[in-house]
Short mmCIF file of C-alpha atoms and ligand atoms in Angstrom, two decimals:
data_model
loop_
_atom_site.label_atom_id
_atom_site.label_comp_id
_atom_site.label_asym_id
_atom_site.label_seq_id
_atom_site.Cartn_x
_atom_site.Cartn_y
_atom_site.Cartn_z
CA UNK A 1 -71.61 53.28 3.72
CA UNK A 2 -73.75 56.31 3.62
CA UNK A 3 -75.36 57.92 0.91
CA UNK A 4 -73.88 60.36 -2.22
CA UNK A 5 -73.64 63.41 -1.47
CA UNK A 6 -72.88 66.83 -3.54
CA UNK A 7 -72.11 69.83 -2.54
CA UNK A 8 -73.22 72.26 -5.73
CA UNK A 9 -71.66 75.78 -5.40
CA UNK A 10 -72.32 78.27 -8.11
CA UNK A 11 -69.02 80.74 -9.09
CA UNK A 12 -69.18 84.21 -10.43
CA UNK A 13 -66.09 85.53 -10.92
CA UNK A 14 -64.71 83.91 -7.53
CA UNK A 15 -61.14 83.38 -8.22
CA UNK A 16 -59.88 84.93 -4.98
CA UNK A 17 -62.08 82.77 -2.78
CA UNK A 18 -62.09 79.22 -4.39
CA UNK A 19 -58.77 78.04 -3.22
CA UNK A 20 -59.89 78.77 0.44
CA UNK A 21 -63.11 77.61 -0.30
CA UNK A 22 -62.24 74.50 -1.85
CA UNK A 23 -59.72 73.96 0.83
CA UNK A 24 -62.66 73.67 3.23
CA UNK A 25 -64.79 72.02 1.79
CA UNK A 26 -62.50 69.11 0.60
CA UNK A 27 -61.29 69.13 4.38
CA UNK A 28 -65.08 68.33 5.48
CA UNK A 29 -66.40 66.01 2.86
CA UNK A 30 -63.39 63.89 3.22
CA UNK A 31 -64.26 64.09 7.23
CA UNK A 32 -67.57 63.07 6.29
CA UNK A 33 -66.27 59.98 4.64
CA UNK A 34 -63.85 59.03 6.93
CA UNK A 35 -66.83 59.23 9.59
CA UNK A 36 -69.07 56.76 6.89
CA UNK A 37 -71.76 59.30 6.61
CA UNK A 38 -71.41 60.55 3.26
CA UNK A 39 -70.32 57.84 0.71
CA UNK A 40 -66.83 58.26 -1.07
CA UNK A 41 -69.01 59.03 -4.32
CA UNK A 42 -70.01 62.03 -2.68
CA UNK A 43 -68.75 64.99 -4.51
CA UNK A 44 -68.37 68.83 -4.75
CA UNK A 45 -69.87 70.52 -7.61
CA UNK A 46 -68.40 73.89 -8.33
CA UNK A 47 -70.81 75.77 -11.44
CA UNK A 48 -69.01 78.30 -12.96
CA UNK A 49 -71.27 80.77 -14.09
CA UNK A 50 -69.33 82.88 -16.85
CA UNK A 51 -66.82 84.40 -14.98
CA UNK A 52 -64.79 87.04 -16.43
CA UNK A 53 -61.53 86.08 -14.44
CA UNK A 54 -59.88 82.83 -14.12
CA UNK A 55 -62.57 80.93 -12.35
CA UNK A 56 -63.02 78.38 -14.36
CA UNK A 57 -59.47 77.17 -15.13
CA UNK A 58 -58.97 77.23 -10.97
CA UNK A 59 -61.73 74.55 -11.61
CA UNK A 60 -59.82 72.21 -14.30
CA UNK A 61 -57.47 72.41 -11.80
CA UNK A 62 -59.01 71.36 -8.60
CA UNK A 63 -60.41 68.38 -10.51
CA UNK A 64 -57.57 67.10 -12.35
CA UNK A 65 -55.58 66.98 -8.88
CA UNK A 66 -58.02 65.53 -7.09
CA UNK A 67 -61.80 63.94 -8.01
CA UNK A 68 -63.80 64.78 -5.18
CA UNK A 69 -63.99 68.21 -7.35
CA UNK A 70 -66.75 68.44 -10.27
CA UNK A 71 -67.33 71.04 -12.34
CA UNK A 72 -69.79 72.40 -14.79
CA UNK A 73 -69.62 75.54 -17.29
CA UNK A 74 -72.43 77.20 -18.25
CA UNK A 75 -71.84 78.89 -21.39
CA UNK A 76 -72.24 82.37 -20.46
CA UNK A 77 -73.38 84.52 -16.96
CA UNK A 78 -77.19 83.39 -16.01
CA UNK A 79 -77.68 84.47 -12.82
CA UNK A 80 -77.21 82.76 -9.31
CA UNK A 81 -80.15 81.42 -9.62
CA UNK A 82 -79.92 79.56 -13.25
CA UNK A 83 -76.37 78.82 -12.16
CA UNK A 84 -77.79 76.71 -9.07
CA UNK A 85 -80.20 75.20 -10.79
CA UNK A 86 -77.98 74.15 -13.70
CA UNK A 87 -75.39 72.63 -10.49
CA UNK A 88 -79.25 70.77 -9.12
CA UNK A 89 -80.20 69.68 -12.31
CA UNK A 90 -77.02 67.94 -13.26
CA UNK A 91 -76.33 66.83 -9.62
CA UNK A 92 -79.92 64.96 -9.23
CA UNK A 93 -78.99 62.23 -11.46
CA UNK A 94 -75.97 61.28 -9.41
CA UNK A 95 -76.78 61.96 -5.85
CA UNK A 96 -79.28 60.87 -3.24
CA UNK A 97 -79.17 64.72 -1.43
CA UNK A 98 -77.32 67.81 -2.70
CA UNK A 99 -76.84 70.59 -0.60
CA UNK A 100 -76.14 74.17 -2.21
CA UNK A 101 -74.01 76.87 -1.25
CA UNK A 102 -72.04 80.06 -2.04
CA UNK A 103 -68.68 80.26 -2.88
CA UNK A 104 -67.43 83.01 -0.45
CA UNK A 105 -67.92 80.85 2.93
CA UNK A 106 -70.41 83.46 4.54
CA UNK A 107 -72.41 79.92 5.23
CA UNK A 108 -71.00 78.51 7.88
CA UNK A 109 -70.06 74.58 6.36
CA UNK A 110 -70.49 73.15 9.48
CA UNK A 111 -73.96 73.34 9.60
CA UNK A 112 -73.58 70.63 6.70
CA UNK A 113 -73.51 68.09 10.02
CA UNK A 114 -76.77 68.73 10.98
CA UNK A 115 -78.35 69.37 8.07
CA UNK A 116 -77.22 65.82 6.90
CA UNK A 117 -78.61 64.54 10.78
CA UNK A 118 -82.26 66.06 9.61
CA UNK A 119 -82.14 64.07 5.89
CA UNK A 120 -81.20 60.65 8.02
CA UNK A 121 -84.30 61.50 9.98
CA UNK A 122 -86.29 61.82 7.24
CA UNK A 123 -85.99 65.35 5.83
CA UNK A 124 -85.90 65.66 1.98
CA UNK A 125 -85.73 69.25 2.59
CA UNK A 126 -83.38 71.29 4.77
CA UNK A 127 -83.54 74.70 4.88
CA UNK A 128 -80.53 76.94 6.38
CA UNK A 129 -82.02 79.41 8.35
CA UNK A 130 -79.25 82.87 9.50
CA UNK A 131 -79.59 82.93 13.34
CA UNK A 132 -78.07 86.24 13.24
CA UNK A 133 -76.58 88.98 10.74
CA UNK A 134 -74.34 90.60 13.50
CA UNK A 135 -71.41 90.27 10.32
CA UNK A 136 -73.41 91.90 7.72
CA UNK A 137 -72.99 95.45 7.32
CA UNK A 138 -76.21 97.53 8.18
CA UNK A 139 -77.01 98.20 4.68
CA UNK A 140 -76.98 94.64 3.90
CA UNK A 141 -78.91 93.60 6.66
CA UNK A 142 -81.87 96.64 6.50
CA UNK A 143 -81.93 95.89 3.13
CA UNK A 144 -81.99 92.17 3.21
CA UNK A 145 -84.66 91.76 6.14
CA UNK A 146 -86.69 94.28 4.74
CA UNK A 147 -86.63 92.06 1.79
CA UNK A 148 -88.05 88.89 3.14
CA UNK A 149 -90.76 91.27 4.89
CA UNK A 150 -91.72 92.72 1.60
CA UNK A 151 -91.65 89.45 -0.03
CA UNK A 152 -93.89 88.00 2.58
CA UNK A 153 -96.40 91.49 2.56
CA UNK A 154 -96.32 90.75 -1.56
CA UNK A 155 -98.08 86.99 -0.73
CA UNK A 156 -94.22 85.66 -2.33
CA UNK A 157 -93.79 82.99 0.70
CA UNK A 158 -90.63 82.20 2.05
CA UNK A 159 -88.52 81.20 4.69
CA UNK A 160 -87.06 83.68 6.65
CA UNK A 161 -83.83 84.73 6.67
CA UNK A 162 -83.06 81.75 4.56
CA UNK A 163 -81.00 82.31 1.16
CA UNK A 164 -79.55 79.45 -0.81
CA UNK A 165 -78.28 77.66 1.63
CA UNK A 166 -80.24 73.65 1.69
CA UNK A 167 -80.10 70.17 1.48
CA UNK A 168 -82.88 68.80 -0.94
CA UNK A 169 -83.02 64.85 -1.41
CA UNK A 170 -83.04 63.27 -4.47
CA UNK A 171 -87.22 63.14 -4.85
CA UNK A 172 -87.31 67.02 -3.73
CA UNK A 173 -85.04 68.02 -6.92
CA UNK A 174 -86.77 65.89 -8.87
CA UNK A 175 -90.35 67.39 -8.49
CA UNK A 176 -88.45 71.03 -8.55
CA UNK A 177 -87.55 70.03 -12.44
CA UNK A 178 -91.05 69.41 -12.75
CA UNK A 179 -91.15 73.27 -12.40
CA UNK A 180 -91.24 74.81 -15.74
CA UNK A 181 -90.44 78.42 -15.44
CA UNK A 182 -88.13 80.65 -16.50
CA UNK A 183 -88.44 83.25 -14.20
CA UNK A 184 -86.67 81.40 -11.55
CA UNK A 185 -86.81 82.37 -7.86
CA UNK A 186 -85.71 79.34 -6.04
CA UNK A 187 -86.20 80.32 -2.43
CA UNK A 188 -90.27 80.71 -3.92
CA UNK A 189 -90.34 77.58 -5.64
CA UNK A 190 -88.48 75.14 -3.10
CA UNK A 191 -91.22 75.19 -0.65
CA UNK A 192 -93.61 74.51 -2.98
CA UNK A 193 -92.37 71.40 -3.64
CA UNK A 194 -93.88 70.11 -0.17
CA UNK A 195 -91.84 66.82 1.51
CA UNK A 196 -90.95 66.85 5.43
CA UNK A 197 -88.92 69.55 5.89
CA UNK A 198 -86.76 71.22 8.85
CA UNK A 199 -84.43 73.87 9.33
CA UNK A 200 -81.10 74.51 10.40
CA UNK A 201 -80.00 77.74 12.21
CA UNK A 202 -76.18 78.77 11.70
CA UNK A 203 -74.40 81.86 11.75
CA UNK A 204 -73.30 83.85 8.67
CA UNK A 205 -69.85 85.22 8.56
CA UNK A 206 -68.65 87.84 6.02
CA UNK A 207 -67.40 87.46 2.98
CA UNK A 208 -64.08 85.55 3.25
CA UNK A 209 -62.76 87.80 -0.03
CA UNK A 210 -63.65 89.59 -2.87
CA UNK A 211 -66.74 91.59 -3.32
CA UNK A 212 -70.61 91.19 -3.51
CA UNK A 213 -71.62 89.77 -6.66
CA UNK A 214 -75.11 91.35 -5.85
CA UNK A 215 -75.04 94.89 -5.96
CA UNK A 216 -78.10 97.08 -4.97
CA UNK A 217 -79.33 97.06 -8.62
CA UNK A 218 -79.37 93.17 -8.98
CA UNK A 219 -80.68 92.75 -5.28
CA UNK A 220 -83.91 95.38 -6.45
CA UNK A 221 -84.44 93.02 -9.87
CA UNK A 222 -84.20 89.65 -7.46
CA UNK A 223 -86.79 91.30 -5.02
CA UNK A 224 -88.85 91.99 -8.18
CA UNK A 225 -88.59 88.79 -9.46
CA UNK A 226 -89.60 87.04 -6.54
CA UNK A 227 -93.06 88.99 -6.13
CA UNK A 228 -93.93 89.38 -9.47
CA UNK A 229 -93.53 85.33 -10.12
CA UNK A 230 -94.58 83.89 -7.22
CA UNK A 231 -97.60 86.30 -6.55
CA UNK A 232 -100.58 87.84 -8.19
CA UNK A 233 -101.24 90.30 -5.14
CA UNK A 234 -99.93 93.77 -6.53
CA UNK A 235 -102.37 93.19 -9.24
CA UNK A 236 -105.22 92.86 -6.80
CA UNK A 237 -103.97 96.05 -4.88
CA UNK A 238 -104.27 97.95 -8.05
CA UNK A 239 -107.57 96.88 -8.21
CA UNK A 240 -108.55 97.64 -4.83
CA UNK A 241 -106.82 101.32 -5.33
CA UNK A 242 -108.67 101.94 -8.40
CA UNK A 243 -111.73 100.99 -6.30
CA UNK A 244 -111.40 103.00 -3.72
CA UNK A 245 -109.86 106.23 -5.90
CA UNK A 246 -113.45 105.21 -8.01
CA UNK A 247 -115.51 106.17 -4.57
CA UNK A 248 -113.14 109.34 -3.77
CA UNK A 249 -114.41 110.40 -6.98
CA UNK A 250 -118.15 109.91 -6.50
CA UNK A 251 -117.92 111.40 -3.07
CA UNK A 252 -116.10 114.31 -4.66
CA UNK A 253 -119.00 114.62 -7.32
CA UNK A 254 -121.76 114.67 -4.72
CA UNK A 255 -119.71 117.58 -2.68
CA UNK A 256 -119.27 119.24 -5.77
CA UNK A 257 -123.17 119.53 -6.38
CA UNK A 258 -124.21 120.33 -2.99
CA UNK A 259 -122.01 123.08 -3.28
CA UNK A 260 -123.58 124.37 -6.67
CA UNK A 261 -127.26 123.46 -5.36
CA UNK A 262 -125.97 125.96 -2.29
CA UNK A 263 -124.66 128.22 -4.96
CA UNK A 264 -121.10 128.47 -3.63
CA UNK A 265 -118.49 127.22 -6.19
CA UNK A 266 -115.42 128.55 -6.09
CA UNK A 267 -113.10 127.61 -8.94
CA UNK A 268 -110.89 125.51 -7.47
CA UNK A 269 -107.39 125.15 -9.70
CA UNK A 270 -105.56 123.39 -7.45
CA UNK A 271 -107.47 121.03 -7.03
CA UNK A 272 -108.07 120.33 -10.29
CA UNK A 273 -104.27 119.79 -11.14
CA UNK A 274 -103.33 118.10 -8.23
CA UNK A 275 -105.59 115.42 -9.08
CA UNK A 276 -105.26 114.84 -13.09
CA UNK A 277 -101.48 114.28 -11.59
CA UNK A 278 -102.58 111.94 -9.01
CA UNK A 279 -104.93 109.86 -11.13
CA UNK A 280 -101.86 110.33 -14.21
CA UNK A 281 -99.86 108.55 -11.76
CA UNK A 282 -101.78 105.64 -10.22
CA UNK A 283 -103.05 105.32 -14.01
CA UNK A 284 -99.21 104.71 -15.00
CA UNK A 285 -98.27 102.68 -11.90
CA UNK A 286 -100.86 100.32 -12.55
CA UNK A 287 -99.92 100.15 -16.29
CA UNK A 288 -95.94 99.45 -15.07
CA UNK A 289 -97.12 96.97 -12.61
CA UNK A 290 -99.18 94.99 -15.20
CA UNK A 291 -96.66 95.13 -17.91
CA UNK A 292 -94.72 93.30 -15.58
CA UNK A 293 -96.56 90.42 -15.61
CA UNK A 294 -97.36 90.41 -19.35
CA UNK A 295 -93.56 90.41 -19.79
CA UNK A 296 -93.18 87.29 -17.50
CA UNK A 297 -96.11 85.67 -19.78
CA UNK A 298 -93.86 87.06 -22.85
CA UNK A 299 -90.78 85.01 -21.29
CA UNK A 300 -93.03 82.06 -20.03
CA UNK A 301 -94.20 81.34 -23.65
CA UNK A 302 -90.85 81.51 -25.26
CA UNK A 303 -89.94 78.64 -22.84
CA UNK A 304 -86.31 79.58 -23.39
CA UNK A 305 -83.58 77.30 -22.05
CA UNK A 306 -82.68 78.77 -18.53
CA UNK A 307 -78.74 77.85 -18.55
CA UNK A 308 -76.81 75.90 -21.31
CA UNK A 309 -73.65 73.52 -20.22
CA UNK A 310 -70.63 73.81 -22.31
CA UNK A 311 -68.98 70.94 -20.79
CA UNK A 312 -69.01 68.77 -17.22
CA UNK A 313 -65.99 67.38 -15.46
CA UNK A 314 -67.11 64.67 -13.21
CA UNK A 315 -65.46 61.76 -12.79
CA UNK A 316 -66.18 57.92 -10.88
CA UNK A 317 -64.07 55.19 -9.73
CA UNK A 318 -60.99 57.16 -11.88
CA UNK A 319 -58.22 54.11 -12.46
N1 LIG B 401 -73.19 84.26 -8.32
C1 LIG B 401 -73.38 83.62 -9.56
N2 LIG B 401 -73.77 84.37 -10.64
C2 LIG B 401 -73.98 85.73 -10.57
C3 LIG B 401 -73.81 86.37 -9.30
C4 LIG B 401 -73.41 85.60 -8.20
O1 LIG B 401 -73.21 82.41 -9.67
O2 LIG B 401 -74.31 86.34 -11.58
C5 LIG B 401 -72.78 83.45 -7.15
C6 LIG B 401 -71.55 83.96 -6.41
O3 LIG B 401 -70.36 83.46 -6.99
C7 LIG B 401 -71.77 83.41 -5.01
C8 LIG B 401 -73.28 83.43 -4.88
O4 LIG B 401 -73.80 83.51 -6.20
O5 LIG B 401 -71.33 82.07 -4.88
C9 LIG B 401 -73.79 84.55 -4.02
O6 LIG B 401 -73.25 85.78 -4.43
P1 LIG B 401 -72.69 86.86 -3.40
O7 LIG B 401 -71.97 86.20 -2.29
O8 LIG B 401 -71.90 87.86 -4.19
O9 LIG B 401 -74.04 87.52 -2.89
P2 LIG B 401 -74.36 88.11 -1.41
O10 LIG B 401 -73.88 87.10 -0.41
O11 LIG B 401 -73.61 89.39 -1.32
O12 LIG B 401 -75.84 88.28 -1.42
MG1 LIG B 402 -72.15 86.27 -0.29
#
């Protein structure tokens, strides 16, 4: 018999995908099980991350009609990212490899095969990796590869083109609790972590209902938090602009007395102006970009829980 697997998928207000989605997903865990390479312990997690609609009692449901479904709720909306890690956290300690996904089936489930293949082999990490984004809209896409290029330019390393979508072994989720913080940015952290790890190309679909739970203003705070906790570089840049601005000015100076020593000053307003607003700026740019991090260290020190469980429904070798 092969080992436990669960599938954790984190729900926001999902209602009009989970019957589909727990449809499939049922369909290929029990096909894994039939085939002996999952054992029949293996289970799907499904976090429900304070949805406003029905989400959660669609849960109840699946798992009183049938316990291959588990569910946690989280006491109120966290985030994707808390959500997930609540669905890790509370998977680790009955699995030996979890793989995490979204609940609107734009990862394709079939890449579960292979991913599983790679943790056989030896993997404790399995990253899925988009082979295309032909489905995305162009919005999503500009916005989302310019994202990982940003992140990358930032010194926030990741994986390319790879969201949520992994298999992490047992060890692997146990040294990612070993990571403290409560800025969370998963894609960051995961790496970091360190194990043999591979990656699995599939293709994303679109959303199989509903809408985006990320709109453009969460998707700008996510690219945020990714650079500002995983990387110290925008603080160095402000350094090396207030170096260089620090030279523009002496150069400036010397100009400025050659051209009295030649006796040709001519009062130059413009000038003048258009530099107290550039230096007002950088000066406030730099103070925005540092207050950033002192607000992390502010959140980092209060060590505040990053999700709280109201209850878990998970149930083993039911009479
Ligand atoms: N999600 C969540 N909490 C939130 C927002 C989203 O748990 O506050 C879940 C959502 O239910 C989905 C996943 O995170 O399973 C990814 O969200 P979505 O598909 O809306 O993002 P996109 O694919 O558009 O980036
Ligand atoms: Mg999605």
């Amino acid at each position: 018999m092969g080992d436990i697997l669960y599938i954790v998928v984190p729900c926001y207000c999902e209602e009009e995908v989970l019957p589909e989605t727990s449809r499939r997903l049922k369909a290929k865990l029990e096909g894994l099980m039939e085939a002996g390479t999952v054992s029949r312990e293996s289970r799907i997690l499904l976090v429900n991350d304070g949805s406003k609609d029905n989400t959660w009692g669609l849960i109840e449901r699946f798992h009183k009609a049938d316990a291959i479904f588990s569910g946690v709720n989280l006491t109120r909306n966290r985030g994707h990212q808390n959500a997930l890690l609540a669905g890790l956290m509370i998977a680790k300690d009955k699995a030996d490899m979890v793989i995490s996904m979204d609940a609107d089936l734009q990862d394709d489930i079939d890449a579960v095969d292979a991913m599983i293949g790679r943790y056989y082999d030896g993997c404790d990490i399995v990253y899925g990796v988009r082979s295309s984004r032909k489905k995305d809209t162009f919005f999503k896409r500009f916005t989302a590869e310019g994202f990982y290029r940003l992140m990358n330019l930032m010194g926030a390393e990741t994986v390319f083109n790879h969201a949520d979508y992994r298999l992490m072994s047992r060890r692997a989720l146990e040294g990612l609790a070993q990571f403290r913080e409560v800025n969370l940015f998963l894609r960051g952290i995961v790496p970091m972590i360190g194990y043999t790890t591979a990656t699995v190309e599939y293709e994303r679909g679109e959303r199989f209902a509903g809408e985006s739970k990320y709109p453009l203003k969460k998707m700008l705070a996510f690219a945020m938090e990714g650079i500002t906790s995983l990387s110290i570089k925008p603080i160095r840049f402000i350094t090396g602009l207030g170096f260089l601005i620090f030279l523009v000015s002496i150069a400036m100076l010397i100009y400025s007395v050659v051209r009295w020593a030649t006796g040709a000053t001519i009062l130059g307003w413009a000038s003048v102006i258009c530099s107290v607003w550039a230096i007002g700026g950088l000066i406030l740019l730099s103070l925005g970009v540092i207050g950033e991090y002192i607000g992390k260290i502010y959140l980092e020190t209060k060590a505040r829980p990053r999700f709280l469980i109201k209850e878990v429904l998970d149930k083993h070798d039911a009479p």
